[in-house]
Amino acid sequence: MDVVLLTLQEGQLQVLLLKREREPFAGALALPGGYVHEQEDQDCADAAQRVLRDKLGLQSPYLEQLASFSGPGRDPRGWSVSVAFFALVPALADLPPGAQWRPVNRLPTLPFDHGSIVAAALERVRSKSQYSSLPVHLCPEPFTLPQLQAVYEALLGESINAVSFRRKMDELDVIEPIPGAKSSGGAHRPAQLYRVRGEFRERLRVVGRGLKA
Amino acid sequence: MDVVLLTLQEGQLQVLLLKREREPFAGALALPGGYVHEQEDQDCADAAQRVLRDKLGLQSPYLEQLASFSGPGRDPRGWSVSVAFFALVPALADLPPGAQWRPVNRLPTLPFDHGSIVAAALERVRSKSQYSSLPVHLCPEPFTLPQLQAVYEALLGESINAVSFRRKMDELDVIEPIPGAKSSGGAHRPAQLYRVRGEFRERLRVVGRGLKA
DNA sequence: ACAATAGTGTCTGTCAGACAATATACA
DNA sequence: TGTATATTGTCTGACAGACACTATTGT
């Protein structure tokens, strides 16, 4: 079981890597992962949350199964299967020792088939960003619509029409304005602050027609 | 490892069930499945193809990983994980003894969590039918455009505008007309016969904007 | 010629994107 | 009041769906 934990920092999508303590590949940076504990875990998703909690001290409201990776070559110890998940979190304050964020477009060569797993996660996340509310899970609350739009743009790698973006967010109906709360600071009109509606903290909503074709 | 093998018969989506020979649930109808053979199988998809070949004597050009299912309750023998796949084939001539097609909307209660696995497969197939070439794998070649449209309509459960359908197939560019080949038989204009273009036998193509929103 | 289905041309409503106008903060 | 960004209003082009027309077979 492996987890691709993603966040957005400095306008860049970043993946969390952990220095491995045991062989094989001790000392190398790799995805957080572990084995299922049959006594504790109700399923593999449970195991993924447990790994995030134990190794990083965090819970991820949004966790989605990515795919399973299997074969004789992925682990030097022999034939293996791993169920991979991905999780999205807002930028974190501090990380435990041995953990670090790495921008996804400048990753070191990863052990096992973790490179392929990250690639699959990126493809899934970018694809779903086109037609779902998935990116809201990367945005620290409360957030403004322009901030959220910047998150979408970072993921999609292209600029989005602001009018279309507002219409789409309205249609998705996943975020709600916080009554009376406005951003402040700049020498300009403040923006309405929003939060994710409770029922979509752990789920997402899709629309038929996405932001881009 | 379990496989949801789907076909279209009598305008109905059907799933292949196999009478189990061993415990648990010996005698019950269940999805074809089996364990990975580490010597033979390069990965779980390989194992799925091997099961289809050994138990049903067929190869499925299109096979897609669905998801993994895990937990303590899915198998009476204890905690287990299964990587599920789904495959699409045109209607088959004959089945080995113990195997039968069952319409997906009138399934018996299935052992293990095979009911959930089938449900997940149906959701995936129906969803992808909206915006991809996936349904062509259910159509026996050669086929006419009206025949293919009927397959899409059976999957989506609603009628499709014929003009839009032609435009969409043209855009997908996954099928090609067979030069000089026309359907025959009816007392009406014959239809152009098509086949799947070689490079899309095992893959599919998606479009941004689907057939329905 | 008629019946029946295949395939095409064209119009129209809908919706994403462009552009412009308005709103509201701080300096 | 000026500047900068937020937010809204309106127009326009592209495209899915509707409809009507043409094409081609067997009877």
Tab-separated table of N, CA and C (backbone and C1' of nucleotides) in Angstrom, chain D residues 14-25:
chain	number	residue	atom	x	y	z
D	14	DA	P	-16.214	29.979	-34.248
D	14	DA	O5'	-16.688	28.793	-33.301
D	14	DA	C5'	-16.050	28.631	-32.023
D	14	DA	C4'	-16.614	27.401	-31.332
D	14	DA	C3'	-16.817	26.205	-32.263
D	14	DA	O3'	-16.555	25.016	-31.536
D	14	DA	C1'	-18.895	26.863	-31.359
D	15	DC	P	-16.595	23.610	-32.295
D	15	DC	O5'	-17.854	22.884	-31.643
D	15	DC	C5'	-18.049	22.941	-30.233
D	15	DC	C4'	-19.429	22.443	-29.906
D	15	DC	C3'	-19.869	21.232	-30.739
D	15	DC	O3'	-20.654	20.387	-29.931
D	15	DC	C1'	-21.425	22.933	-30.972
D	16	DA	P	-20.614	18.777	-30.120
D	16	DA	O5'	-21.997	18.317	-29.462
D	16	DA	C5'	-22.297	18.742	-28.143
D	16	DA	C4'	-23.792	18.775	-27.937
D	16	DA	C3'	-24.518	17.531	-28.406
D	16	DA	O3'	-25.592	17.255	-27.514
D	16	DA	C1'	-25.284	19.401	-29.649
D	17	DG	P	-26.496	15.955	-27.737
D	17	DG	O5'	-27.797	16.561	-28.436
D	17	DG	C5'	-28.564	17.521	-27.736
D	17	DG	C4'	-29.711	17.972	-28.597
D	17	DG	C3'	-30.542	16.846	-29.220
D	17	DG	O3'	-31.917	17.114	-28.974
D	17	DG	C1'	-29.850	18.369	-30.889
D	18	DA	P	-33.060	16.199	-29.666
D	18	DA	O5'	-33.581	17.159	-30.836
D	18	DA	C5'	-33.931	18.510	-30.538
D	18	DA	C4'	-34.651	19.125	-31.726
D	18	DA	C3'	-35.646	18.187	-32.422
D	18	DA	O3'	-36.796	18.933	-32.805
D	18	DA	C1'	-33.955	18.851	-33.965
D	19	DC	P	-38.039	18.173	-33.461
D	19	DC	O5'	-37.899	18.506	-35.010
D	19	DC	C5'	-37.422	19.796	-35.397
D	19	DC	C4'	-37.220	19.829	-36.896
D	19	DC	C3'	-38.128	18.869	-37.676
D	19	DC	O3'	-38.722	19.579	-38.739
D	19	DC	C1'	-35.888	18.587	-38.318
D	20	DA	P	-39.864	18.893	-39.662
D	20	DA	O5'	-39.302	19.199	-41.119
D	20	DA	C5'	-38.381	20.281	-41.313
D	20	DA	C4'	-37.529	19.981	-42.519
D	20	DA	C3'	-38.243	19.178	-43.608
D	20	DA	O3'	-37.852	19.655	-44.876
D	20	DA	C1'	-36.299	18.063	-42.975
D	21	DC	P	-38.627	19.229	-46.190
D	21	DC	O5'	-37.470	18.769	-47.175
D	21	DC	C5'	-36.243	19.518	-47.220
D	21	DC	C4'	-35.120	18.593	-47.631
D	21	DC	C3'	-35.466	17.684	-48.812
D	21	DC	O3'	-34.555	17.894	-49.881
D	21	DC	C1'	-34.428	16.466	-47.063
D	22	DT	P	-34.869	17.164	-51.317
D	22	DT	O5'	-33.699	16.096	-51.408
D	22	DT	C5'	-32.350	16.501	-51.170
D	22	DT	C4'	-31.473	15.288	-51.019
D	22	DT	C3'	-31.566	14.288	-52.170
D	22	DT	O3'	-30.244	13.905	-52.537
D	22	DT	C1'	-31.904	13.189	-50.133
D	23	DA	P	-29.991	12.783	-53.637
D	23	DA	O5'	-29.803	11.474	-52.759
D	23	DA	C5'	-28.659	11.367	-51.930
D	23	DA	C4'	-28.402	9.913	-51.608
D	23	DA	C3'	-28.525	8.959	-52.802
D	23	DA	O3'	-27.470	8.021	-52.685
D	23	DA	C1'	-30.048	8.312	-51.103
D	24	DT	P	-27.143	7.007	-53.845
D	24	DT	O5'	-27.806	5.649	-53.351
D	24	DT	C5'	-27.379	5.088	-52.125
D	24	DT	C4'	-28.227	3.886	-51.812
D	24	DT	C3'	-28.504	2.979	-53.007
D	24	DT	O3'	-28.323	1.640	-52.592
D	24	DT	C1'	-30.496	3.493	-51.914
D	25	DT	P	-27.626	0.580	-53.591
D	25	DT	O5'	-28.720	-0.602	-53.598
D	25	DT	C5'	-28.629	-1.604	-52.626
D	25	DT	C4'	-29.965	-1.755	-51.896
D	25	DT	C3'	-30.960	-2.714	-52.527
D	25	DT	O3'	-30.608	-4.050	-52.255
D	25	DT	C1'	-32.005	-0.871	-51.400
